[in-house]
CSV table of C-alpha atoms in Angstrom, one decimal:
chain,number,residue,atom,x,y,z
A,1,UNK,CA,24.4,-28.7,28.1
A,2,UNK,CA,23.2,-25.4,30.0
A,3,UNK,CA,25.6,-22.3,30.3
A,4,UNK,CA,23.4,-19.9,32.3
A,5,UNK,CA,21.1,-20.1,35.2
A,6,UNK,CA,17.5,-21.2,34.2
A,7,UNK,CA,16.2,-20.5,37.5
A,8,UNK,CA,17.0,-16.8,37.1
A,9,UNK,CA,14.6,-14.6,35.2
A,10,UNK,CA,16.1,-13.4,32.3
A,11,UNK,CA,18.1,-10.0,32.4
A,12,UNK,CA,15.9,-7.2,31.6
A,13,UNK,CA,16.5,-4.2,28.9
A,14,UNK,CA,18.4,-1.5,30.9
A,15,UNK,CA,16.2,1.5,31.6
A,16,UNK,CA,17.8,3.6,29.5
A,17,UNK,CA,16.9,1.6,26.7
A,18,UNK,CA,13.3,3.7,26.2
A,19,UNK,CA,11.0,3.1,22.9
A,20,UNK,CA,12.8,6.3,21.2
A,21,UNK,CA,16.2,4.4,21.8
A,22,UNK,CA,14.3,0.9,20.7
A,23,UNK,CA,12.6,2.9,17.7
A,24,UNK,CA,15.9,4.8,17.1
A,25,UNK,CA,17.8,1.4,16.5
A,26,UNK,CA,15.4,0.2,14.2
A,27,UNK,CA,15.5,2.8,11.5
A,28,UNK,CA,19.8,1.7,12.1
A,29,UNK,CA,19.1,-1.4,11.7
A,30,UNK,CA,17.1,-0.5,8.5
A,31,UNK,CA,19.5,1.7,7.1
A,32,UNK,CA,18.1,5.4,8.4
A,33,UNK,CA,18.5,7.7,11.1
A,34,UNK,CA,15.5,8.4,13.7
A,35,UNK,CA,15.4,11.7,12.5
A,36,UNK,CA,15.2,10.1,8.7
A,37,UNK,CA,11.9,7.9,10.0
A,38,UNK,CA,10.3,11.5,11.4
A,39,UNK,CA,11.1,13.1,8.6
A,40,UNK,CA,9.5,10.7,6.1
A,41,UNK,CA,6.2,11.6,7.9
A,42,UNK,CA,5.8,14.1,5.2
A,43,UNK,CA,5.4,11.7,2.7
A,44,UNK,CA,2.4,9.8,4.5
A,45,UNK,CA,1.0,12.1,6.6
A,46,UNK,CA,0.3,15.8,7.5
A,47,UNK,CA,-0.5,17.5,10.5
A,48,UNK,CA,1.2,19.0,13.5
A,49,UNK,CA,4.3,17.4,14.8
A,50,UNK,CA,4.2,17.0,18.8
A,51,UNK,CA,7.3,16.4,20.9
A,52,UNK,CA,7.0,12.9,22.2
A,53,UNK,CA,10.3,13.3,24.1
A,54,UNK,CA,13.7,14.2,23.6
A,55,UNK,CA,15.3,13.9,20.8
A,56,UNK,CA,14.5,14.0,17.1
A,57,UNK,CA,11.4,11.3,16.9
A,58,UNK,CA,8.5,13.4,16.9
A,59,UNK,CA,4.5,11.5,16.5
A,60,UNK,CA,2.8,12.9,13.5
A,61,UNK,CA,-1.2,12.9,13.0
A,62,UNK,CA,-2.8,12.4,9.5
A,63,UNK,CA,-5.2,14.6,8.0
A,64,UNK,CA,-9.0,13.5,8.4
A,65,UNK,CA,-9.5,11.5,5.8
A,66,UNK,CA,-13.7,11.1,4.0
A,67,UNK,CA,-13.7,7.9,1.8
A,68,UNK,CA,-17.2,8.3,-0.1
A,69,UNK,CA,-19.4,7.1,-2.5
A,70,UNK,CA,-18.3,3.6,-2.5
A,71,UNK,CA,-20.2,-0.3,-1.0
A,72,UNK,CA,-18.6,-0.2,2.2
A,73,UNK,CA,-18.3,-4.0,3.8
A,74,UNK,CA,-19.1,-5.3,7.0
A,75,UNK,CA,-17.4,-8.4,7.1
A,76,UNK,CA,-18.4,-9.4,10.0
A,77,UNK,CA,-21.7,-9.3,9.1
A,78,UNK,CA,-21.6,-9.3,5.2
A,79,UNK,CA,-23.9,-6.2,5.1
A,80,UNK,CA,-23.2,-3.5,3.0
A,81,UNK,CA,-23.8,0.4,2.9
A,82,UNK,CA,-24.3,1.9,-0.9
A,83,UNK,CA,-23.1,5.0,-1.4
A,84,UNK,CA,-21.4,4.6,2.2
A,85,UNK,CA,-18.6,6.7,3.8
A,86,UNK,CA,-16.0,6.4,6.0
A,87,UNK,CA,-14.6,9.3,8.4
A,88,UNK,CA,-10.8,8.9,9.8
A,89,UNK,CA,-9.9,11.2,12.3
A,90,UNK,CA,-6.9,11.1,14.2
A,91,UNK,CA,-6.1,7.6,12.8
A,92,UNK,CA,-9.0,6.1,14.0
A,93,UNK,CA,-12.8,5.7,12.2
A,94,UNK,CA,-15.1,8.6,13.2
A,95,UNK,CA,-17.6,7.6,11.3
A,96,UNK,CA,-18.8,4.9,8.7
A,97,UNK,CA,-22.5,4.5,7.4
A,98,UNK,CA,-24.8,6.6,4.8
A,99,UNK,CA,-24.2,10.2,3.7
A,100,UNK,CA,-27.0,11.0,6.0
A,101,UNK,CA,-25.8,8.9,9.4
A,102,UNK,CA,-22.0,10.5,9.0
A,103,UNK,CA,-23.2,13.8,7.8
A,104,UNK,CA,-22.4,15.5,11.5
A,105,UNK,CA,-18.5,14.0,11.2
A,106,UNK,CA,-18.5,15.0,7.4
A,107,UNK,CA,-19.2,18.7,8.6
A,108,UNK,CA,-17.3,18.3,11.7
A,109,UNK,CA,-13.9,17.4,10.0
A,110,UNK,CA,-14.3,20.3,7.4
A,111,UNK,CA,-13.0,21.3,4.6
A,112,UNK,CA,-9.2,20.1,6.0
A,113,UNK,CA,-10.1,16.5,5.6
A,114,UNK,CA,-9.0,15.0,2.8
A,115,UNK,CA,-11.3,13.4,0.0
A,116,UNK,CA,-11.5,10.4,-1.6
A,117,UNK,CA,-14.1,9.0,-4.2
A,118,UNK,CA,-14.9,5.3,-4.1
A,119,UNK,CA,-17.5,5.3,-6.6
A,120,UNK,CA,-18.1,2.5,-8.3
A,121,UNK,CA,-16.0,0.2,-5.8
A,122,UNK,CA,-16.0,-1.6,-2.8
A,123,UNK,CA,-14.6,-0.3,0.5
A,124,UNK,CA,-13.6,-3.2,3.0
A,125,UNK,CA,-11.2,-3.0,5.9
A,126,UNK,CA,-7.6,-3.0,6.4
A,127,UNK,CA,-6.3,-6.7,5.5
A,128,UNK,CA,-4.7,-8.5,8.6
A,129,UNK,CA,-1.5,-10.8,7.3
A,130,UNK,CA,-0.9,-12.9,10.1
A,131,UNK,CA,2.7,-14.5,8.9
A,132,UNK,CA,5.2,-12.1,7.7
A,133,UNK,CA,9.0,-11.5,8.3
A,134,UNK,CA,9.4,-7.9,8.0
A,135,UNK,CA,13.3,-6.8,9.3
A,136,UNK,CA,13.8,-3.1,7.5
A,137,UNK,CA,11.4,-0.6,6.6
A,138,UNK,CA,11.8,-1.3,3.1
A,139,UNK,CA,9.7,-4.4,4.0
A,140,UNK,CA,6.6,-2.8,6.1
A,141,UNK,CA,6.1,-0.5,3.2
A,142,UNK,CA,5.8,-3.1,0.7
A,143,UNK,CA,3.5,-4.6,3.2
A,144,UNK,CA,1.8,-1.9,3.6
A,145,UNK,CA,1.3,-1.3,-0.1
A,146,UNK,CA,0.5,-4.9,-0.5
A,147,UNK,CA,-2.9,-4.5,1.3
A,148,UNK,CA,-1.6,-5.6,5.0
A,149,UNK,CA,-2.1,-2.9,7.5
A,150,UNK,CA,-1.8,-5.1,10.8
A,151,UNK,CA,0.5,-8.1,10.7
A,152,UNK,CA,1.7,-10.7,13.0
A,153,UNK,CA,5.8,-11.2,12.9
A,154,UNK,CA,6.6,-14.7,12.6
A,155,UNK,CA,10.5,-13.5,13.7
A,156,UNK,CA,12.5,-10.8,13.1
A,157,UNK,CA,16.5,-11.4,12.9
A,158,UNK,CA,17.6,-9.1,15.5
A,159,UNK,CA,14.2,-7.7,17.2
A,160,UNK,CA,13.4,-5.3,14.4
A,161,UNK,CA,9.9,-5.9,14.8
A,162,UNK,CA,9.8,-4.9,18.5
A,163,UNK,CA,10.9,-1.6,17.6
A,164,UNK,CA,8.8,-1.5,14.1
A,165,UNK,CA,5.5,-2.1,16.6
A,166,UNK,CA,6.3,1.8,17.6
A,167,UNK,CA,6.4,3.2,14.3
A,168,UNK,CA,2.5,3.4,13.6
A,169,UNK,CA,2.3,5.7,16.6
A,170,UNK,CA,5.0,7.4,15.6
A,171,UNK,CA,4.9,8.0,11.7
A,172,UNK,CA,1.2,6.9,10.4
A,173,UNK,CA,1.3,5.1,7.1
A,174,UNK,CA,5.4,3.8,7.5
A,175,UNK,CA,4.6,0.5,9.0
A,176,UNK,CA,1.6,-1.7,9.7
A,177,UNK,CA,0.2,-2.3,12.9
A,178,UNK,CA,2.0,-5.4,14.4
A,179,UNK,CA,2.5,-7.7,16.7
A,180,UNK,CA,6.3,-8.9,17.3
A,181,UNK,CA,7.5,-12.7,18.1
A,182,UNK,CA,11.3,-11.5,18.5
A,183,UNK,CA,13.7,-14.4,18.1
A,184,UNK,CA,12.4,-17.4,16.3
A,185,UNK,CA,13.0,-20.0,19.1
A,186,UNK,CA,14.5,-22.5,17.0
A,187,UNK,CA,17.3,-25.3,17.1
A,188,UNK,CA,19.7,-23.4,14.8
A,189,UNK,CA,19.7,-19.3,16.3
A,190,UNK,CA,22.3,-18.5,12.9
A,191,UNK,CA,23.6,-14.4,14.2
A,192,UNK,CA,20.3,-14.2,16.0
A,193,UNK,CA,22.2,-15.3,18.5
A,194,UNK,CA,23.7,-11.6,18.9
A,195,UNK,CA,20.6,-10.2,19.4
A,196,UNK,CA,21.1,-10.2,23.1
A,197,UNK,CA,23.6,-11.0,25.3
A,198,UNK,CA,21.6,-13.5,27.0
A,199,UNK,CA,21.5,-15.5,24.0
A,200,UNK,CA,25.5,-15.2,22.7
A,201,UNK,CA,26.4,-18.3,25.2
A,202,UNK,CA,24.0,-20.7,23.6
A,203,UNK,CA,26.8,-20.5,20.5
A,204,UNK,CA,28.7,-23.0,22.0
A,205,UNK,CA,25.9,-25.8,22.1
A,206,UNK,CA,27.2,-28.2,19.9
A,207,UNK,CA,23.8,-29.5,18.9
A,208,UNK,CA,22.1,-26.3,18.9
A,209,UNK,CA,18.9,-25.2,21.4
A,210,UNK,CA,17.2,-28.4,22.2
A,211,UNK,CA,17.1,-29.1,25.3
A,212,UNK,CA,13.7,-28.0,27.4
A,213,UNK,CA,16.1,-25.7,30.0
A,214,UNK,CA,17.3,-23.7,27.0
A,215,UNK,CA,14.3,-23.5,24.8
A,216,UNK,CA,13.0,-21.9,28.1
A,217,UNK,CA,15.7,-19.7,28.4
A,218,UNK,CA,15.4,-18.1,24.7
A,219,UNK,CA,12.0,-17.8,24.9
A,220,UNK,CA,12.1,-16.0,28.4
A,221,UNK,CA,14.4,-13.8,26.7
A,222,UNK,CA,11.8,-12.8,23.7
A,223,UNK,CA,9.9,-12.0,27.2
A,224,UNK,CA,12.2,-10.0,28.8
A,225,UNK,CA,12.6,-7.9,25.1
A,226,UNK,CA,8.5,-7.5,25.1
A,227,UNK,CA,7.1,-9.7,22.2
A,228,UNK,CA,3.4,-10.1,22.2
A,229,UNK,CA,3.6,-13.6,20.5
A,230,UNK,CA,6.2,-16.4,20.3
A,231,UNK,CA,7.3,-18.2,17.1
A,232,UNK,CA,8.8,-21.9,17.5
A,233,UNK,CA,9.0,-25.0,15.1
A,234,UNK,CA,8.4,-28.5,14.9
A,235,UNK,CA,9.7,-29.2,11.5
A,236,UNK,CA,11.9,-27.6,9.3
A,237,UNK,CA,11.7,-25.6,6.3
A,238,UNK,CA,10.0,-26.6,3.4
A,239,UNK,CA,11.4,-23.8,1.2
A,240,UNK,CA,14.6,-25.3,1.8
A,241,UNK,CA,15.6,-28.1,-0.7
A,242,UNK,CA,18.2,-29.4,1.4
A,243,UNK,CA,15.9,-29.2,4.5
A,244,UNK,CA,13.1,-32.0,5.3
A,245,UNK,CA,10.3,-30.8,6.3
A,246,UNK,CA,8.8,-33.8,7.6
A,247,UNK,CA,11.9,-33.6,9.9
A,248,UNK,CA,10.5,-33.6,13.8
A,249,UNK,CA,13.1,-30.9,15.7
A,250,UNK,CA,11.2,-30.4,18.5
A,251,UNK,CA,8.1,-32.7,19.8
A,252,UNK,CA,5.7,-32.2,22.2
A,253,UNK,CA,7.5,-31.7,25.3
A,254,UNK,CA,9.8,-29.7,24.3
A,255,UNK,CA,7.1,-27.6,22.9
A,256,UNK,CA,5.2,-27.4,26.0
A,257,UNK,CA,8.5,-25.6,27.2
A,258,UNK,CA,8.2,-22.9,24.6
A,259,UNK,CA,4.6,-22.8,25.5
A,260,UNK,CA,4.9,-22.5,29.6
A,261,UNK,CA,7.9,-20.5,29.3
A,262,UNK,CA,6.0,-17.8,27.2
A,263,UNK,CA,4.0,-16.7,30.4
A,264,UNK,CA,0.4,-16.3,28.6
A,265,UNK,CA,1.7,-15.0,25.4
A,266,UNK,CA,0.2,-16.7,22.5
A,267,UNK,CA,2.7,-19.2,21.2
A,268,UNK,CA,2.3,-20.0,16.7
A,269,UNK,CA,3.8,-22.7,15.4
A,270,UNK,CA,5.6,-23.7,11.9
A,271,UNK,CA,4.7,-27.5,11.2
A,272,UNK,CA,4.3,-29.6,8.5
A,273,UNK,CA,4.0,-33.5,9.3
A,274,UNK,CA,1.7,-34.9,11.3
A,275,UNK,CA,3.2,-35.8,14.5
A,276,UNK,CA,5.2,-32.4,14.8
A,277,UNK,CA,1.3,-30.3,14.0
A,278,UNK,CA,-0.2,-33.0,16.8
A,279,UNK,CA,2.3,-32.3,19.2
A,280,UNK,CA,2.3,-28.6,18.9
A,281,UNK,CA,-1.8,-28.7,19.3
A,282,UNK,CA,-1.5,-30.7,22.4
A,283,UNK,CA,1.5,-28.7,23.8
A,284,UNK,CA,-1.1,-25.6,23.9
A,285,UNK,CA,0.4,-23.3,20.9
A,286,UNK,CA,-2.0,-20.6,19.4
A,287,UNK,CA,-1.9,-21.4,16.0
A,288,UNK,CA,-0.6,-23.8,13.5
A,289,UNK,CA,1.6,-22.3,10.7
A,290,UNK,CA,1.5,-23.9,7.5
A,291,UNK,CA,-0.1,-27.5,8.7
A,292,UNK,CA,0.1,-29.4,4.9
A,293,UNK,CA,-0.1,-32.9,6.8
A,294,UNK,CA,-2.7,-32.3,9.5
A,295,UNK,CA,-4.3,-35.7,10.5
A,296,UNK,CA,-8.5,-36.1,10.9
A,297,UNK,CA,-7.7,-36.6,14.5
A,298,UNK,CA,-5.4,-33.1,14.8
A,299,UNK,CA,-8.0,-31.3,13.2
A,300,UNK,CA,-10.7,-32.4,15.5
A,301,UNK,CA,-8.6,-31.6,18.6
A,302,UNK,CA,-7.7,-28.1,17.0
A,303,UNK,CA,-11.4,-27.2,17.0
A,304,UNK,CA,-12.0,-28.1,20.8
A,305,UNK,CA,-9.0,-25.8,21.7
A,306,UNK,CA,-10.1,-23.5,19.1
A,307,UNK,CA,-6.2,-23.7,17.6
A,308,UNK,CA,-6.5,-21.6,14.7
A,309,UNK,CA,-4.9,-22.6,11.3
A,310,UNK,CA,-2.7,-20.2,9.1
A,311,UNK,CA,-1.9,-22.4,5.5
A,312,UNK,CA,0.0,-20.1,4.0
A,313,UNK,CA,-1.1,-21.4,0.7
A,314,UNK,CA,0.8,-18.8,-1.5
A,315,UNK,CA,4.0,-19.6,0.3
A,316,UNK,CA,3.4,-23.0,-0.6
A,317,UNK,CA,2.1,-23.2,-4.1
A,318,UNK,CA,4.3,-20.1,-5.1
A,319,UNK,CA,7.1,-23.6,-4.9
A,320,UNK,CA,5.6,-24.5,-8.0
A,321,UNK,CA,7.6,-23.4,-10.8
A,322,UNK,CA,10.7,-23.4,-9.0
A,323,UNK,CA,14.3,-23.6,-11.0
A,324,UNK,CA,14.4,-26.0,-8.1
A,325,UNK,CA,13.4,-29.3,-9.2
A,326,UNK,CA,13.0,-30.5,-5.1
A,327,UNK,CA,10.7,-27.0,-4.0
A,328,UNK,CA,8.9,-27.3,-7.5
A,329,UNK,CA,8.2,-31.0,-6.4
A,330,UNK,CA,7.2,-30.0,-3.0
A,331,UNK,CA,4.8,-27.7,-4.4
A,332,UNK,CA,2.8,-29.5,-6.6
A,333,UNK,CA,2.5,-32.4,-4.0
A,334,UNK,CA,1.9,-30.1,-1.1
A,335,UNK,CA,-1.0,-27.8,-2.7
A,336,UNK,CA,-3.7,-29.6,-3.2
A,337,UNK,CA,-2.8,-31.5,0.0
A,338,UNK,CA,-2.7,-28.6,2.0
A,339,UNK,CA,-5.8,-27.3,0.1
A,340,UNK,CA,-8.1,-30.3,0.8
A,341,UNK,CA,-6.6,-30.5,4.9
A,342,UNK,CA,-8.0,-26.1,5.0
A,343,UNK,CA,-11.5,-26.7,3.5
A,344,UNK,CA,-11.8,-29.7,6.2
A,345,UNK,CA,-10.3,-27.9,8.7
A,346,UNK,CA,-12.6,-25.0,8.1
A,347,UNK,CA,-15.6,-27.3,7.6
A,348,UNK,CA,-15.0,-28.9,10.9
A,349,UNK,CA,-14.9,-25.6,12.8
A,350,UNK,CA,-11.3,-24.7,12.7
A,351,UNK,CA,-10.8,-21.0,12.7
A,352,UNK,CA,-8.8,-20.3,9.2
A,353,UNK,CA,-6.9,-17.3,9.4
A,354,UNK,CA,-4.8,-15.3,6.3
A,355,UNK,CA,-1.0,-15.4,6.4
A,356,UNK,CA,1.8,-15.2,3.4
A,357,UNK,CA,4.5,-16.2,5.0
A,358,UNK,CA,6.1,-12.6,3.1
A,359,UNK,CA,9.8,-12.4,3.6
A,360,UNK,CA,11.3,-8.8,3.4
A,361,UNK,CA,10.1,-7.4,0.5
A,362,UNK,CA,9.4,-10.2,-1.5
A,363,UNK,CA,5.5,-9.9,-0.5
A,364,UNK,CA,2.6,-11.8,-1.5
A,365,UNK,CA,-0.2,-9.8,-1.5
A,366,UNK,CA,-2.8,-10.7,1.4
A,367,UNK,CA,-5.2,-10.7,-1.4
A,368,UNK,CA,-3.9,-13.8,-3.1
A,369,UNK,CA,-4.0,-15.2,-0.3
A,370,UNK,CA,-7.4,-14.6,0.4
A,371,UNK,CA,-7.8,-15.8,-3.5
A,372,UNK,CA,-6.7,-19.0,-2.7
A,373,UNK,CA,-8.9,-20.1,0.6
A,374,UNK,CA,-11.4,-19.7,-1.9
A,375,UNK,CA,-10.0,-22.1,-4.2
A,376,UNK,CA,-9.6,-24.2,-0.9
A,377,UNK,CA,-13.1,-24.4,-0.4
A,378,UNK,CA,-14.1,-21.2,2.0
A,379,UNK,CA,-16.9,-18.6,0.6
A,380,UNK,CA,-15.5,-15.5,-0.5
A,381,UNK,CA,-17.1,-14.4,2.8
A,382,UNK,CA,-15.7,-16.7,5.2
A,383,UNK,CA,-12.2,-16.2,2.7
A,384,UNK,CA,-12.3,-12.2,3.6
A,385,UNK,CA,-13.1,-12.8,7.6
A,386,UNK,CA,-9.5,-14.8,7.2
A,387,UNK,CA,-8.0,-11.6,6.3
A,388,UNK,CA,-10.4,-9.2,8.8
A,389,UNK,CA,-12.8,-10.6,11.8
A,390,UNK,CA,-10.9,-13.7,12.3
A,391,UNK,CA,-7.3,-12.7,12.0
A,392,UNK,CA,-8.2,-9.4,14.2
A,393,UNK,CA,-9.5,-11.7,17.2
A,394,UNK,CA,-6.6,-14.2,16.8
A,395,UNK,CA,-3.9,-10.9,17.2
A,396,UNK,CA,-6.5,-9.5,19.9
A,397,UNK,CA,-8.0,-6.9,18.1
A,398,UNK,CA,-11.4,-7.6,18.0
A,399,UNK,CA,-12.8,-4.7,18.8
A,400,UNK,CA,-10.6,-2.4,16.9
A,401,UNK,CA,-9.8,-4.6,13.8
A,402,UNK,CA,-10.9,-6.6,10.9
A,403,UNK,CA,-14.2,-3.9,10.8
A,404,UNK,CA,-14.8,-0.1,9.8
A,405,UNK,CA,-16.7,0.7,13.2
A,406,UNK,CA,-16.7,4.1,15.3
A,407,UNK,CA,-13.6,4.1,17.4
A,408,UNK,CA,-11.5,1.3,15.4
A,409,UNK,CA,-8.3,1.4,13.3
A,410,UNK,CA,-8.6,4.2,10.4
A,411,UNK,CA,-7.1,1.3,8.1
A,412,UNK,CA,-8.5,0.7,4.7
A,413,UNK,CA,-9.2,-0.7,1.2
A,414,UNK,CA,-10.7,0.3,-1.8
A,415,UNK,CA,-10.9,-2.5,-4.8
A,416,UNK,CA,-12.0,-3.3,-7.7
A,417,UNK,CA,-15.1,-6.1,-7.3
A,418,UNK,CA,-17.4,-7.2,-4.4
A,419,UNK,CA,-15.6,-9.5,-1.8
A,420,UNK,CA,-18.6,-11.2,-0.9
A,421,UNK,CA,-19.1,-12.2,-4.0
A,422,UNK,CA,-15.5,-12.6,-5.9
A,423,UNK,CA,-12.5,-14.3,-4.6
A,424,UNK,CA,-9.8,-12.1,-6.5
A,425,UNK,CA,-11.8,-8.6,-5.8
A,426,UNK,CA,-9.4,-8.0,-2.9
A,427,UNK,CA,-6.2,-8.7,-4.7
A,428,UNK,CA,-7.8,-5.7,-7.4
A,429,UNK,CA,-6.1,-2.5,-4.7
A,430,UNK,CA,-7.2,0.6,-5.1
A,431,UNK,CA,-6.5,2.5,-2.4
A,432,UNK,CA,-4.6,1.9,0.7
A,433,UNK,CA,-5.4,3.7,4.3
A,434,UNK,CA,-3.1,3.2,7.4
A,435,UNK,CA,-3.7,4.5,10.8
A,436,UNK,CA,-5.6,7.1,8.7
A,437,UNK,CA,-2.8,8.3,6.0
A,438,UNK,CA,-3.0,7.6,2.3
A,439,UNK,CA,-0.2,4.7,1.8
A,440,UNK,CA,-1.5,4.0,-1.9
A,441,UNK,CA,-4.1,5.6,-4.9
A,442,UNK,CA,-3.4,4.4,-8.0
C-alpha cells in the first residue's frame, strides 16, 4: 500500500528553514531557547562572540588550551611522547610533541591559553562512540562527560541530531561532534512519523513500512532532511522482553532499498540472527550493529567488503542483572556469544569499531566499552583504535579524528593508566577537551 508518489524526489526543507532556524528548534525540542544554547557558551568556553547571522545564536571560540607534562598516545601508531604537550587553538590541535618541538606554539598562544598539568597520566584522543541515541542536550553533555566527543546517531525521534551536528560550531564543549541518521527507517515509525510531513501518510499502513517503495520513500526523506548516515533494522530489539530479536523484519531485498535509496550515504545496521546480519552484509550496509549471531561465512564476507562491526557489548551484557527475568536471560546467553563472534571477527580482519548503544542520558561510558573488546579478545591497542583510528575512518574522519596531530579536532582525554597497556585506563577520566573547551577536570 503506497500513499505518495515514489517516483517524485522527496519534498525538500523550505529555504527559510536555515541552520539557525534548524539549531533554534533543537534547543525547543530540548527544552531551551537559542538564545539559552548561546548563552551557555559561558560555561564551556571563552572568547569573543561573532555574529553568525541574525538572530540571537552567536559562534563562540575557546581559549587556547596547553595540556602538558603528560604520555601523550598515538594510537595509530602506539608511540608515545613523555612529558608531551598538546596546543588547541581555535578548537583545533596546533601543536602536539615534546616541550621542545611545541615550544614556538607554547609562546605563540601566550599567557591567554589556558593550562593544564597531565603529569603523571596519559593523554590520548577524544573517544569516538559510534552508536548513541542522543534527542536533548541533556544527553550530549552526558556524552560528552562520558568520554565521547564525536559520535555517530543511531536515530534521533524527531531529527534532533540534525540540528545537534551544528552545535559544536556554534557553542564548543555543548555537544560532541556528530554524524546524524535522522529517522530510524523501521517497520513501526511510533510519533516519528510527525517528524515530517512527508512521513505523517505512512500512519495509515496497516502493517507498518515494509514494503521496498516506502522504505525508499522514508529513507529519501532522511535525505532530503541532510543525515550523513542511515540507520535501518533487520531484527528487532533485544532490550525488549516482549520483542524477539531473532525476529527477521526486513531481509535482504528490502534492505538493498534502504541501501540504494540512501544515495551514497553510509547505511548501519541493527541485527542480531544470522540471516537478518547476512542479508544486511550482502545488501551493501556500512556496518553491522550489534551482530551476537554472526555466522563463519557472514564474517568472512564482512572482511572482503570491509563491513565494519559495532558489538555494543555493554548494551548487551548491561542485560545481565535485569529485574527482567527474559533481558537478564538474554544477557547471559548473548555475552559470551557475542564476545567469542568479536574476537573472530576481529581476528579474521573485520574492522571492530566502539559503540554503546547510550540512550539519552543513560550513558555507558565509551571506556567500558573499550574495557570489554579487551575481554573479547582485542589488545588494549587494537581495543583503543576501536574508540579512535578506526571509528574516525568509519565516520570519515580520518584525517581529523581518532589522533592528536597538527590541524585535527582539539578533542581530548587525560586518564588514569596507560591504554596500551591496560584495558580499564580509559574508563579512569580525568579530563575532558571538546572542540578545544574544558567539558570536565575532576
Amino acid at each position: 500500500m503506497c500513499l505518495h508518489d515514489h517516483d517524485a524526489a522527496p519534498s525538500l526543507p523550505p529555504a527559510s528553514l536555515s541552520r539557525r532556524n534548524v539549531l533554534a528548534g533543537a534547543a525547543v525540542l530540548a527544552g531551551v531557547t537559542a538564545a539559552g544554547v548561546a548563552s551557555a557558551s559561558s560555561a564551556t568556553a571563552a572568547g569573543s562572540a561573532t555574529p553568525r547571522g541574525a538572530g540571537s545564536v552567536r559562534s563562540t571560540t575557546a581559549v587556547p588550551l596547553v595540556v602538558e607534562g603528560g604520555w601523550v598516545v598515538d594510537p595509530l601508531t602506539g608511540h608515545v611522547v613523555e612529558d608531551g604537550v598538546v596546543v588547541i587553538r581555535d578548537g583545533l590541535v596546533l601543536a602536539v610533541g615534546s616541550r621542545d618541538a611545541t615550544r614556538r606554539a607554547v609562546a605563540s598562544v601566550g599567557s591567554a591559553a589556558r593550562r593544564i598539568d597531565a603529569s603523571g597520566r596519559w593523554v590520548v584522543p577524544g573517544l569516538v562512540d559510534v552508536h548513541v541515541h542522543a534527542n536533548a542536550l541533556a544527553d550530549a553533555r552526558a556524552l560528552l562527560r562520558a568520554g565521547a566527543t564525536s559520535v555517530r546517531s543511531g536515530s534521533s525521534s524527531f531529527y534532533q541530531d540534525v540540528a545537534m551536528r551544528s552545535l559544536p560550531d556554534t557553542v564548543p564543549g555543548l555537544a560532541p561532534r556528530m554524524r546524524a541518521a535522522g529517522i530510524f527507517v523501521s517497520p513501526q515509525l511510533g510519533d516519528s512519523l510527525l517528524a515530517d510531513p512527508e512521513l505523517a501518510p505512512l500512519a495509515s499502513l496497516p502493517g507498518g513500512v515494509t514494503s521496498t517503495d516506502d522504505i525508499a520513500h522514508v529513507t529519501r526523506v532522511n535525505v532530503s532532511r541532510g543525515v550523513d548516515v542511515v540507520k535501518t533494522r533487520a531484527n528487532p530489539r533485544a532490550g525488549l522482553a516482549e520483542q524477539d530479536p531473532r525476529e527477521l523484519v526486513y531481509d535482504r531485498e528490502q534492505l538493498t532499498a534502504v541501501v540504494r535509496a540512501a544515495s551514497g550515504r553510509p547505511v548501519l545496521c541493527h541485527a542480531y540472527s544470522a540471516e537478518g546480519i547476512d542479508g544486511a552484509v550482502r545488501a551493501g550496509v556500512r556496518s553491522i550493529e550489534h551482530g551476537v549471531f554472526v555466522s563463519d561465512a557472514t564474517i568472512s564476507e564482512m572482511a572482503r567488503r570491509d563491513t565494519h562491526f559495532t558489538p555494543t557489548l555493554a548494551a548487551i551484557s548491561g542485560m545481565i542483572g535485569s529485574s527482567d527475568p527474559v533481558l537478564d536471560a538474554r544477557g547471559r546467553e548473548y555475552t559470551p556469544v557475542l564476545m567469542k563472534a568479536v574476537r573472530e571477527a576481529h581476528e579474521r580482519g573485520v574492522t571492530v569499531v566502539a559503540g554503546t548503544d547510550s540512550f539519552g542520558t543513560d550513558v555507558d561510558p565509551i571506556g567500558s566499552e573499550v574495557r570489554l573488546l579487551v575481554e573479547a579478545g582485542l589488545t588494549p591497542l587494537d581495543a583503543l583504535r576501536a574508540a579512535t583510528t578506526s571509528a574516525a575512518r568509519l565516520l570519515g574522519w580520518s584525517r581529523q579524528g581518532g589522533r592528536l596531530v597538527p590541524g585535527g579536532f582539539g578533542d581530548l582525554l587525560v586518564v588514569d593508566g596507560n591504554p596500551i597497556d591496560d584495558g580499564g585506563a580509559v574508563e579512569r577520566v580525568r579530563v575532558v577537551v571538546a572542540q578545544g573547551a574544558v567539558v570536565r577536570q575532576d
